[in-house]
PDB file of C-alpha atoms in Angstrom:
ATOM      1  CA  MET A   1      54.373  71.324  79.578  1.00 43.00           C
ATOM      2  CA  ALA A   2      53.398  69.706  82.792  1.00 45.00           C
ATOM      3  CA  SER A   3      49.689  69.597  83.703  1.00 48.00           C
ATOM      4  CA  GLY A   4      48.538  72.211  86.102  1.00 48.00           C
ATOM      5  CA  ARG A   5      51.658  74.402  85.751  1.00 61.00           C
ATOM      6  CA  GLY A   6      50.318  76.581  82.921  1.00 61.00           C
ATOM      7  CA  ASP A   7      51.633  77.274  79.517  1.00 75.00           C
ATOM      8  CA  ARG A   8      55.239  78.210  80.081  1.00 82.00           C
ATOM      9  CA  ILE A   9      56.000  78.618  76.328  1.00 85.00           C
ATOM     10  CA  SER A  10      53.239  81.175  75.802  1.00 85.00           C
ATOM     11  CA  ALA A  11      54.503  83.076  78.870  1.00 87.00           C
ATOM     12  CA  LEU A  12      57.795  83.852  77.113  1.00 90.00           C
ATOM     13  CA  PRO A  13      58.352  87.289  75.701  1.00 92.00           C
ATOM     14  CA  ASP A  14      57.598  88.081  72.077  1.00 92.00           C
ATOM     15  CA  GLU A  15      61.287  88.329  71.183  1.00 92.00           C
ATOM     16  CA  LEU A  16      61.970  84.708  72.219  1.00 93.00           C
ATOM     17  CA  LEU A  17      58.886  83.439  70.522  1.00 94.00           C
ATOM     18  CA  HIS A  18      59.794  85.239  67.289  1.00 94.00           C
ATOM     19  CA  HIS A  19      63.225  83.783  67.446  1.00 93.00           C
ATOM     20  CA  VAL A  20      61.703  80.249  67.659  1.00 92.00           C
ATOM     21  CA  LEU A  21      59.287  81.025  64.822  1.00 94.00           C
ATOM     22  CA  SER A  22      62.179  82.191  62.559  1.00 93.00           C
ATOM     23  CA  PHE A  23      63.255  78.559  62.177  1.00 94.00           C
ATOM     24  CA  LEU A  24      59.845  77.585  60.658  1.00 95.00           C
ATOM     25  CA  PRO A  25      58.586  78.068  57.138  1.00 95.00           C
ATOM     26  CA  ALA A  26      55.940  80.830  56.828  1.00 95.00           C
ATOM     27  CA  HIS A  27      52.896  78.525  56.491  1.00 95.00           C
ATOM     28  CA  GLU A  28      53.824  76.840  59.823  1.00 95.00           C
ATOM     29  CA  VAL A  29      54.348  80.183  61.502  1.00 96.00           C
ATOM     30  CA  VAL A  30      50.783  81.123  60.476  1.00 95.00           C
ATOM     31  CA  TRP A  31      49.362  77.841  61.761  1.00 94.00           C
ATOM     32  CA  THR A  32      50.581  78.789  65.321  1.00 94.00           C
ATOM     33  CA  CYS A  33      47.574  81.100  65.493  1.00 93.00           C
ATOM     34  CA  LEU A  34      45.570  77.964  66.318  1.00 93.00           C
ATOM     35  CA  LEU A  35      47.483  77.444  69.618  1.00 90.00           C
ATOM     36  CA  GLY A  36      45.603  79.976  71.579  1.00 89.00           C
ATOM     37  CA  ARG A  37      44.773  83.677  72.082  1.00 90.00           C
ATOM     38  CA  ARG A  38      48.477  84.461  72.983  1.00 91.00           C
ATOM     39  CA  TRP A  39      49.478  83.179  69.476  1.00 93.00           C
ATOM     40  CA  ARG A  40      46.559  84.568  67.429  1.00 92.00           C
ATOM     41  CA  ASN A  41      48.396  87.578  65.920  1.00 92.00           C
ATOM     42  CA  LEU A  42      51.987  86.777  66.812  1.00 94.00           C
ATOM     43  CA  TRP A  43      52.772  85.578  63.254  1.00 95.00           C
ATOM     44  CA  ARG A  44      51.868  88.989  61.874  1.00 95.00           C
ATOM     45  CA  SER A  45      54.877  90.645  63.679  1.00 94.00           C
ATOM     46  CA  ALA A  46      57.444  87.933  62.946  1.00 93.00           C
ATOM     47  CA  PRO A  47      60.706  89.629  61.826  1.00 93.00           C
ATOM     48  CA  ALA A  48      61.794  86.710  59.649  1.00 94.00           C
ATOM     49  CA  LEU A  49      59.806  85.198  56.820  1.00 94.00           C
ATOM     50  CA  ARG A  50      60.702  82.143  54.719  1.00 95.00           C
ATOM     51  CA  VAL A  51      58.156  81.291  52.122  1.00 95.00           C
ATOM     52  CA  THR A  52      58.383  77.644  50.934  1.00 94.00           C
ATOM     53  CA  GLY A  53      56.058  75.168  49.256  1.00 90.00           C
ATOM     54  CA  VAL A  54      53.416  73.481  51.395  1.00 90.00           C
ATOM     55  CA  LYS A  55      53.435  69.699  51.535  1.00 85.00           C
ATOM     56  CA  GLY A  56      50.023  68.289  51.053  1.00 84.00           C
ATOM     57  CA  CYS A  57      48.875  71.293  48.894  1.00 85.00           C
ATOM     58  CA  TYR A  58      47.989  70.066  45.351  1.00 84.00           C
ATOM     59  CA  ASN A  59      46.659  73.411  44.114  1.00 87.00           C
ATOM     60  CA  SER A  60      49.049  76.027  42.831  1.00 89.00           C
ATOM     61  CA  GLU A  61      46.337  78.668  42.904  1.00 92.00           C
ATOM     62  CA  TRP A  62      45.815  78.118  46.649  1.00 92.00           C
ATOM     63  CA  PHE A  63      49.465  78.501  47.305  1.00 93.00           C
ATOM     64  CA  VAL A  64      49.628  81.817  45.296  1.00 94.00           C
ATOM     65  CA  ASN A  65      46.607  83.148  47.321  1.00 95.00           C
ATOM     66  CA  PHE A  66      48.114  82.094  50.533  1.00 94.00           C
ATOM     67  CA  VAL A  67      51.384  84.005  49.868  1.00 95.00           C
ATOM     68  CA  HIS A  68      49.458  87.116  48.681  1.00 95.00           C
ATOM     69  CA  THR A  69      47.324  87.047  51.912  1.00 95.00           C
ATOM     70  CA  LEU A  70      50.363  86.425  54.055  1.00 94.00           C
ATOM     71  CA  LEU A  71      52.094  89.589  52.677  1.00 93.00           C
ATOM     72  CA  LEU A  72      48.857  91.594  52.909  1.00 93.00           C
ATOM     73  CA  LEU A  73      47.958  90.775  56.526  1.00 94.00           C
ATOM     74  CA  ARG A  74      51.548  91.099  57.879  1.00 92.00           C
ATOM     75  CA  ASP A  75      51.989  94.056  60.239  1.00 91.00           C
ATOM     76  CA  PRO A  76      53.791  96.672  58.066  1.00 88.00           C
ATOM     77  CA  ARG A  77      55.085  98.521  61.173  1.00 88.00           C
ATOM     78  CA  VAL A  78      57.407  95.660  62.091  1.00 88.00           C
ATOM     79  CA  HIS A  79      60.853  95.719  60.524  1.00 87.00           C
ATOM     80  CA  LEU A  80      61.966  92.555  58.784  1.00 90.00           C
ATOM     81  CA  ASP A  81      65.326  90.999  59.462  1.00 93.00           C
ATOM     82  CA  SER A  82      65.157  88.437  56.723  1.00 95.00           C
ATOM     83  CA  PHE A  83      62.896  87.538  53.788  1.00 95.00           C
ATOM     84  CA  GLU A  84      63.458  84.274  51.891  1.00 96.00           C
ATOM     85  CA  ILE A  85      61.500  82.822  49.067  1.00 95.00           C
ATOM     86  CA  ASP A  86      62.524  79.127  48.634  1.00 94.00           C
ATOM     87  CA  LEU A  87      60.729  77.424  45.728  1.00 91.00           C
ATOM     88  CA  ASP A  88      62.205  73.943  46.036  1.00 89.00           C
ATOM     89  CA  GLU A  89      60.503  71.018  44.225  1.00 87.00           C
ATOM     90  CA  ARG A  90      60.890  68.859  47.362  1.00 86.00           C
ATOM     91  CA  ASP A  91      58.360  71.087  49.150  1.00 87.00           C
ATOM     92  CA  PHE A  92      55.668  70.976  46.443  1.00 83.00           C
ATOM     93  CA  ASP A  93      53.073  68.375  45.788  1.00 81.00           C
ATOM     94  CA  PHE A  94      51.915  69.995  42.525  1.00 73.00           C
ATOM     95  CA  GLU A  95      53.708  70.491  39.227  1.00 69.00           C
ATOM     96  CA  GLU A  96      54.228  73.257  36.754  1.00 75.00           C
ATOM     97  CA  PHE A  97      54.485  76.192  39.163  1.00 85.00           C
ATOM     98  CA  LEU A  98      56.877  78.145  36.917  1.00 85.00           C
ATOM     99  CA  PRO A  99      56.830  79.880  34.422  1.00 85.00           C
ATOM    100  CA  GLU A 100      53.004  80.145  34.780  1.00 88.00           C
ATOM    101  CA  ASN A 101      53.433  82.069  38.046  1.00 91.00           C
ATOM    102  CA  ASP A 102      56.503  84.139  37.214  1.00 92.00           C
ATOM    103  CA  ASP A 103      54.601  87.353  37.591  1.00 94.00           C
ATOM    104  CA  HIS A 104      53.375  86.416  41.092  1.00 95.00           C
ATOM    105  CA  VAL A 105      56.915  85.514  42.243  1.00 94.00           C
ATOM    106  CA  ASN A 106      58.245  88.809  40.880  1.00 95.00           C
ATOM    107  CA  THR A 107      55.566  90.595  42.756  1.00 95.00           C
ATOM    108  CA  TRP A 108      56.570  88.796  46.068  1.00 94.00           C
ATOM    109  CA  PHE A 109      60.229  89.689  45.507  1.00 94.00           C
ATOM    110  CA  ARG A 110      59.452  93.315  44.834  1.00 93.00           C
ATOM    111  CA  HIS A 111      57.238  93.430  47.969  1.00 91.00           C
ATOM    112  CA  ALA A 112      60.148  91.911  49.934  1.00 90.00           C
ATOM    113  CA  VAL A 113      62.423  94.649  48.748  1.00 90.00           C
ATOM    114  CA  MET A 114      59.873  97.274  49.775  1.00 88.00           C
ATOM    115  CA  CYS A 115      59.601  95.704  53.233  1.00 86.00           C
ATOM    116  CA  GLY A 116      63.246  96.552  53.635  1.00 85.00           C
ATOM    117  CA  PRO A 117      64.806  93.406  55.323  1.00 89.00           C
ATOM    118  CA  ARG A 118      67.845  94.467  57.279  1.00 90.00           C
ATOM    119  CA  VAL A 119      69.919  91.356  56.913  1.00 93.00           C
ATOM    120  CA  LEU A 120      68.989  88.849  54.256  1.00 94.00           C
ATOM    121  CA  LEU A 121      66.834  88.834  51.118  1.00 94.00           C
ATOM    122  CA  ALA A 122      66.819  85.555  49.130  1.00 94.00           C
ATOM    123  CA  LEU A 123      64.970  84.217  46.138  1.00 94.00           C
ATOM    124  CA  ARG A 124      65.785  80.606  45.228  1.00 93.00           C
ATOM    125  CA  THR A 125      64.306  78.099  42.806  1.00 91.00           C
ATOM    126  CA  THR A 126      65.126  74.526  41.588  1.00 86.00           C
ATOM    127  CA  HIS A 127      64.619  72.717  38.367  1.00 78.00           C
ATOM    128  CA  GLY A 128      61.649  70.682  39.486  1.00 71.00           C
ATOM    129  CA  VAL A 129      59.307  73.672  39.921  1.00 77.00           C
ATOM    130  CA  PHE A 130      59.352  74.392  36.185  1.00 72.00           C
ATOM    131  CA  THR A 131      56.932  73.016  33.699  1.00 63.00           C
ATOM    132  CA  ASP A 132      59.703  71.184  31.849  1.00 60.00           C
ATOM    133  CA  SER A 133      62.593  70.637  34.175  1.00 54.00           C
ATOM    134  CA  ASP A 134      64.746  69.240  31.274  1.00 57.00           C
ATOM    135  CA  ASP A 135      64.231  72.245  29.015  1.00 54.00           C
ATOM    136  CA  TYR A 136      63.314  75.203  31.289  1.00 60.00           C
ATOM    137  CA  CYS A 137      63.815  78.943  31.226  1.00 72.00           C
ATOM    138  CA  THR A 138      65.040  80.376  34.481  1.00 82.00           C
ATOM    139  CA  LEU A 139      62.739  82.823  36.293  1.00 88.00           C
ATOM    140  CA  GLN A 140      63.351  86.343  34.899  1.00 92.00           C
ATOM    141  CA  LEU A 141      63.558  89.069  37.450  1.00 94.00           C
ATOM    142  CA  LEU A 142      62.178  92.377  36.332  1.00 93.00           C
ATOM    143  CA  ASN A 143      64.865  94.632  34.808  1.00 95.00           C
ATOM    144  CA  VAL A 144      64.534  97.304  37.520  1.00 93.00           C
ATOM    145  CA  PRO A 145      67.064  98.553  40.118  1.00 93.00           C
ATOM    146  CA  LEU A 146      66.928  97.452  43.682  1.00 93.00           C
ATOM    147  CA  ALA A 147      66.632 100.163  46.335  1.00 92.00           C
ATOM    148  CA  SER A 148      67.100  99.323  49.974  1.00 92.00           C
ATOM    149  CA  HIS A 149      68.883 101.365  52.693  1.00 91.00           C
ATOM    150  CA  HIS A 150      69.079  98.388  55.089  1.00 92.00           C
ATOM    151  CA  LEU A 151      69.667  95.140  53.158  1.00 94.00           C
ATOM    152  CA  THR A 152      73.153  93.687  53.837  1.00 96.00           C
ATOM    153  CA  ARG A 153      73.006  90.303  52.040  1.00 97.00           C
ATOM    154  CA  LEU A 154      71.366  89.190  48.836  1.00 97.00           C
ATOM    155  CA  GLU A 155      71.072  85.658  47.454  1.00 97.00           C
ATOM    156  CA  LEU A 156      69.650  84.581  44.109  1.00 97.00           C
ATOM    157  CA  LYS A 157      69.485  81.037  42.872  1.00 95.00           C
ATOM    158  CA  GLN A 158      68.478  80.047  39.315  1.00 92.00           C
ATOM    159  CA  MET A 159      67.354  83.402  38.209  1.00 93.00           C
ATOM    160  CA  TYR A 160      67.777  85.398  34.955  1.00 95.00           C
ATOM    161  CA  VAL A 161      69.163  88.738  36.128  1.00 96.00           C
ATOM    162  CA  TYR A 162      69.434  91.806  33.962  1.00 96.00           C
ATOM    163  CA  GLY A 163      71.854  94.696  34.223  1.00 95.00           C
ATOM    164  CA  ARG A 164      69.626  97.280  35.879  1.00 95.00           C
ATOM    165  CA  THR A 165      69.042  94.854  38.763  1.00 96.00           C
ATOM    166  CA  LEU A 166      72.759  94.187  39.043  1.00 96.00           C
ATOM    167  CA  ASP A 167      73.473  97.919  39.689  1.00 96.00           C
ATOM    168  CA  PHE A 168      73.349  98.031  43.464  1.00 96.00           C
ATOM    169  CA  SER A 169      74.195 101.702  43.885  1.00 95.00           C
ATOM    170  CA  GLY A 170      70.734 102.115  45.577  1.00 95.00           C
ATOM    171  CA  CYS A 171      71.681  99.623  48.272  1.00 95.00           C
ATOM    172  CA  PRO A 172      74.312 101.349  50.387  1.00 95.00           C
ATOM    173  CA  ALA A 173      74.284  98.715  53.140  1.00 95.00           C
ATOM    174  CA  LEU A 174      74.660  95.680  50.781  1.00 96.00           C
ATOM    175  CA  VAL A 175      78.042  94.027  51.391  1.00 96.00           C
ATOM    176  CA  SER A 176      77.415  90.411  50.271  1.00 96.00           C
ATOM    177  CA  LEU A 177      75.984  89.114  46.997  1.00 97.00           C
ATOM    178  CA  ARG A 178      75.690  85.333  45.991  1.00 97.00           C
ATOM    179  CA  LEU A 179      74.526  84.259  42.556  1.00 96.00           C
ATOM    180  CA  ASP A 180      73.971  80.537  42.249  1.00 95.00           C
ATOM    181  CA  GLY A 181      73.044  78.960  38.897  1.00 92.00           C
ATOM    182  CA  CYS A 182      71.926  82.333  37.480  1.00 94.00           C
ATOM    183  CA  ASP A 183      71.970  83.713  34.000  1.00 94.00           C
ATOM    184  CA  ILE A 184      73.753  87.081  34.249  1.00 95.00           C
ATOM    185  CA  ASP A 185      72.903  89.531  31.522  1.00 95.00           C
ATOM    186  CA  GLY A 186      74.698  92.709  32.486  1.00 94.00           C
ATOM    187  CA  ASN A 187      77.488  94.279  34.519  1.00 95.00           C
ATOM    188  CA  ILE A 188      77.789  93.923  38.298  1.00 95.00           C
ATOM    189  CA  SER A 189      78.495  97.209  40.030  1.00 95.00           C
ATOM    190  CA  SER A 190      78.389  98.707  43.419  1.00 95.00           C
ATOM    191  CA  PRO A 191      80.572 101.122  45.382  1.00 93.00           C
ATOM    192  CA  PHE A 192      79.614  99.258  48.582  1.00 94.00           C
ATOM    193  CA  LEU A 193      79.726  95.559  47.908  1.00 95.00           C
ATOM    194  CA  LYS A 194      82.553  93.689  49.691  1.00 93.00           C
ATOM    195  CA  HIS A 195      81.882  90.007  48.982  1.00 93.00           C
ATOM    196  CA  LEU A 196      80.895  88.510  45.718  1.00 93.00           C
ATOM    197  CA  SER A 197      80.221  84.739  44.957  1.00 93.00           C
ATOM    198  CA  VAL A 198      79.164  83.554  41.496  1.00 92.00           C
ATOM    199  CA  VAL A 199      78.643  79.783  41.355  1.00 90.00           C
ATOM    200  CA  SER A 200      77.550  77.630  38.391  1.00 88.00           C
ATOM    201  CA  SER A 201      76.300  80.655  36.506  1.00 91.00           C
ATOM    202  CA  TYR A 202      76.314  81.864  32.890  1.00 90.00           C
ATOM    203  CA  PHE A 203      77.372  85.293  31.697  1.00 90.00           C
ATOM    204  CA  GLN A 204      74.924  86.007  28.880  1.00 90.00           C
ATOM    205  CA  THR A 205      76.541  89.112  27.567  1.00 88.00           C
ATOM    206  CA  ASP A 206      77.885  87.936  24.117  1.00 84.00           C
ATOM    207  CA  PRO A 207      79.584  89.375  22.139  1.00 84.00           C
ATOM    208  CA  PHE A 208      80.868  91.505  24.993  1.00 85.00           C
ATOM    209  CA  ARG A 209      82.414  90.599  28.278  1.00 84.00           C
ATOM    210  CA  ALA A 210      80.452  91.351  31.509  1.00 89.00           C
ATOM    211  CA  ARG A 211      82.182  93.886  33.741  1.00 90.00           C
ATOM    212  CA  ILE A 212      82.494  93.525  37.479  1.00 90.00           C
ATOM    213  CA  CYS A 213      83.109  97.001  38.961  1.00 91.00           C
ATOM    214  CA  LEU A 214      83.362  96.670  42.729  1.00 90.00           C
ATOM    215  CA  PRO A 215      86.009  99.064  44.058  1.00 88.00           C
ATOM    216  CA  GLY A 216      85.398  98.018  47.733  1.00 88.00           C
ATOM    217  CA  LEU A 217      85.723  94.314  47.041  1.00 87.00           C
ATOM    218  CA  VAL A 218      87.292  92.165  49.780  1.00 86.00           C
ATOM    219  CA  SER A 219      86.591  88.624  48.512  1.00 85.00           C
ATOM    220  CA  LEU A 220      85.757  87.184  45.135  1.00 84.00           C
ATOM    221  CA  GLU A 221      84.534  83.646  44.284  1.00 85.00           C
ATOM    222  CA  LEU A 222      84.005  82.424  40.742  1.00 83.00           C
ATOM    223  CA  ILE A 223      83.197  78.749  40.604  1.00 83.00           C
ATOM    224  CA  GLY A 224      81.974  76.874  37.507  1.00 78.00           C
ATOM    225  CA  VAL A 225      81.075  80.097  35.631  1.00 74.00           C
ATOM    226  CA  LEU A 226      80.463  79.498  31.903  1.00 74.00           C
ATOM    227  CA  ARG A 227      80.352  81.492  28.652  1.00 74.00           C
ATOM    228  CA  ARG A 228      82.592  84.516  28.271  1.00 75.00           C
ATOM    229  CA  ALA A 229      84.605  85.248  31.394  1.00 75.00           C
ATOM    230  CA  PRO A 230      83.967  88.620  33.081  1.00 82.00           C
ATOM    231  CA  CYS A 231      86.294  91.598  33.115  1.00 83.00           C
ATOM    232  CA  LEU A 232      87.271  92.976  36.559  1.00 79.00           C
ATOM    233  CA  GLU A 233      87.410  96.829  36.818  1.00 77.00           C
ATOM    234  CA  ALA A 234      88.338  99.153  39.645  1.00 64.00           C
ATOM    235  CA  ILE A 235      89.470  96.323  41.900  1.00 63.00           C
ATOM    236  CA  ASP A 236      91.309  97.542  44.864  1.00 60.00           C
ATOM    237  CA  VAL A 237      94.670  95.920  45.894  1.00 54.00           C
ATOM    238  CA  GLY A 238      93.202  95.547  49.341  1.00 58.00           C
ATOM    239  CA  ILE A 239      91.209  92.522  48.276  1.00 64.00           C
ATOM    240  CA  SER A 240      91.967  89.663  50.642  1.00 62.00           C
ATOM    241  CA  LYS A 241      90.606  86.533  49.041  1.00 66.00           C
ATOM    242  CA  ILE A 242      90.090  85.200  45.498  1.00 67.00           C
ATOM    243  CA  VAL A 243      88.781  81.740  44.686  1.00 68.00           C
ATOM    244  CA  LEU A 244      88.581  80.697  41.057  1.00 63.00           C
ATOM    245  CA  GLY A 245      87.257  77.310  40.146  1.00 60.00           C
ATOM    246  CA  TYR A 246      87.025  74.862  37.237  1.00 49.00           C
ATOM    247  CA  GLY A 247      90.181  75.796  35.315  1.00 46.00           C
ATOM    248  CA  TRP A 248      90.351  79.495  35.263  1.00 49.00           C
ATOM    249  CA  VAL A 249      93.468  81.526  34.158  1.00 46.00           C
ATOM    250  CA  ALA A 250      93.759  85.060  35.467  1.00 48.00           C
ATOM    251  CA  LYS A 251      94.990  87.409  32.674  1.00 46.00           C
ATOM    252  CA  MET A 252      95.843  91.060  32.546  1.00 41.00           C
ATOM    253  CA  GLY A 253      94.240  92.962  29.697  1.00 43.00           C
ATOM    254  CA  GLY A 254      96.393  92.882  26.607  1.00 42.00           C
ATOM    255  CA  GLY A 255      99.114  90.927  28.411  1.00 41.00           C
ATOM    256  CA  ALA A 256     100.293  87.432  29.239  1.00 39.00           C
ATOM    257  CA  PRO A 257      98.282  85.268  31.679  1.00 40.00           C
ATOM    258  CA  LEU A 258      99.170  85.822  35.318  1.00 40.00           C
ATOM    259  CA  CYS A 259      99.765  82.129  35.798  1.00 36.00           C
ATOM    260  CA  GLN A 260      99.336  80.020  32.700  1.00 33.00           C
ATOM    261  CA  GLY A 261      97.579  76.756  33.311  1.00 30.00           C
ATOM    262  CA  PHE A 262      96.929  77.444  36.871  1.00 32.00           C
ATOM    263  CA  LEU A 263      93.879  78.239  39.010  1.00 36.00           C
ATOM    264  CA  TRP A 264      95.087  80.741  41.643  1.00 38.00           C
ATOM    265  CA  MET A 265      93.437  81.029  45.085  1.00 37.00           C
ATOM    266  CA  GLY A 266      94.929  83.016  47.852  1.00 37.00           C
ATOM    267  CA  THR A 267      95.373  86.359  49.654  1.00 36.00           C
ATOM    268  CA  PHE A 268      96.645  89.645  48.314  1.00 36.00           C
ATOM    269  CA  LEU A 269      99.619  90.958  50.358  1.00 35.00           C
ATOM    270  CA  PRO A 270      99.605  94.724  49.455  1.00 36.00           C
ATOM    271  CA  SER A 271     102.986  95.359  51.034  1.00 33.00           C
ATOM    272  CA  THR A 272     104.583  92.901  48.591  1.00 35.00           C
ATOM    273  CA  ARG A 273     102.412  93.453  45.535  1.00 36.00           C
ATOM    274  CA  ARG A 274     105.370  94.214  43.272  1.00 32.00           C
ATOM    275  CA  GLY A 275     107.266  91.047  44.245  1.00 30.00           C
ATOM    276  CA  THR A 276     107.090  87.594  42.693  1.00 31.00           C
ATOM    277  CA  ALA A 277     103.970  85.669  43.700  1.00 34.00           C
ATOM    278  CA  ARG A 278     104.558  82.661  45.795  1.00 34.00           C
ATOM    279  CA  VAL A 279     103.165  79.557  44.200  1.00 33.00           C
ATOM    280  CA  ARG A 280     103.136  75.919  45.419  1.00 32.00           C
ATOM    281  CA  GLY A 281     105.494  73.633  43.583  1.00 31.00           C
ATOM    282  CA  ASP A 282     108.235  76.288  43.225  1.00 32.00           C
ATOM    283  CA  ARG A 283     106.520  77.772  40.237  1.00 37.00           C
ATOM    284  CA  GLN A 284     106.473  81.514  39.723  1.00 40.00           C
ATOM    285  CA  CYS A 285     104.053  84.026  38.302  1.00 41.00           C
ATOM    286  CA  PRO A 286     105.279  87.088  36.371  1.00 40.00           C
ATOM    287  CA  ALA A 287     107.003  89.838  38.454  1.00 39.00           C
ATOM    288  CA  GLY A 288     104.961  92.889  39.355  1.00 39.00           C
ATOM    289  CA  LEU A 289     101.970  90.920  40.630  1.00 38.00           C
ATOM    290  CA  PRO A 290     100.466  90.496  44.108  1.00 41.00           C
ATOM    291  CA  SER A 291     101.757  87.709  46.349  1.00 38.00           C
ATOM    292  CA  PHE A 292      99.451  84.790  47.104  1.00 37.00           C
ATOM    293  CA  THR A 293      99.396  82.418  50.013  1.00 35.00           C
ATOM    294  CA  SER A 294      98.390  79.476  47.930  1.00 33.00           C
ATOM    295  CA  VAL A 295      97.728  78.306  44.356  1.00 33.00           C
ATOM    296  CA  VAL A 296      95.706  75.291  43.138  1.00 34.00           C
ATOM    297  CA  VAL A 297      96.961  73.623  39.962  1.00 31.00           C
ATOM    298  CA  VAL A 298      94.229  72.745  37.441  1.00 34.00           C
ATOM    299  CA  PRO A 299      94.032  72.555  33.642  1.00 34.00           C
ATOM    300  CA  ALA A 300      93.276  75.935  32.164  1.00 36.00           C
ATOM    301  CA  ALA A 301      89.896  76.328  30.527  1.00 39.00           C
ATOM    302  CA  SER A 302      88.700  79.914  30.982  1.00 45.00           C
ATOM    303  CA  VAL A 303      90.286  83.319  31.284  1.00 47.00           C
ATOM    304  CA  LEU A 304      89.498  85.986  33.811  1.00 52.00           C
ATOM    305  CA  TYR A 305      90.489  89.324  32.493  1.00 48.00           C
ATOM    306  CA  CYS A 306      91.745  92.332  34.440  1.00 49.00           C
ATOM    307  CA  PRO A 307      91.742  95.731  32.694  1.00 47.00           C
ATOM    308  CA  GLY A 308      95.479  96.274  32.983  1.00 41.00           C
ATOM    309  CA  PRO A 309      98.385  96.471  35.377  1.00 37.00           C
ATOM    310  CA  GLU A 310      97.614  99.995  36.418  1.00 37.00           C
ATOM    311  CA  PHE A 311      95.179  98.703  39.047  1.00 34.00           C
ATOM    312  CA  LEU A 312      98.181  97.352  40.958  1.00 32.00           C
ATOM    313  CA  ARG A 313      99.856 100.717  41.205  1.00 32.00           C
TER     314      ARG A 313
END
């Protein structure tokens, strides 16, 4: 800003300033109120909030009070586009934040759902924010359903998620779900979800298999999933992309594996779903299965079950 020419940044419209603020963590957005009268209340109407740790803060109680105050003083008339809670140890200068503050984090998450973000809702943690990072229990989300008419994308990292939370029938706009490093204790269901990504997660449903019931699914990613493999139900043949990692074998319920010893990754071709699947290396999968554009060869270690061949009819 050149001397004598005025404050050009402050002269920008609110929409542009809010866009700039969306790249900052929430505590830095609040600090902009010190820049001048134009900025005094601008943070209260920011459409994007990203709560992170505050470097230089050595008191977890201060941090909890800050987030509570942030949510209390924000203008409730302004719609949120995104709400992210990122609890990363690299942003904290104090230890033992979780599980002592599990209840507070759950309160923030439920408040975020009530605010109705229209694009993204995310809650992420890392090992280092727990009391004992070598022997920790993941943050347990309350076992209650989510209800949002606007949310389109949900991301959870290192959470323990129960079945009622995994029933997304109350989120008609939700099309994308990512579970990273989560403990999944229940079935995943939604008539609306189109993209599901489960990475480095555990299915904690022994002795039963978790069920994935997503009739509108377009893409599915299962990478590094441990414990008992889930069972896919009501999967439409219009699904366009499947990525299975770390030695999965796809298997029809009660039948032989779709491709023994292989990890398959490719695209359904509905018009040829009763032909022989094309596989790299001139290998073939059993007849009567969808065609794929590519298959990655890996040692078989887990089995992904589909209910039966009737879902291909």
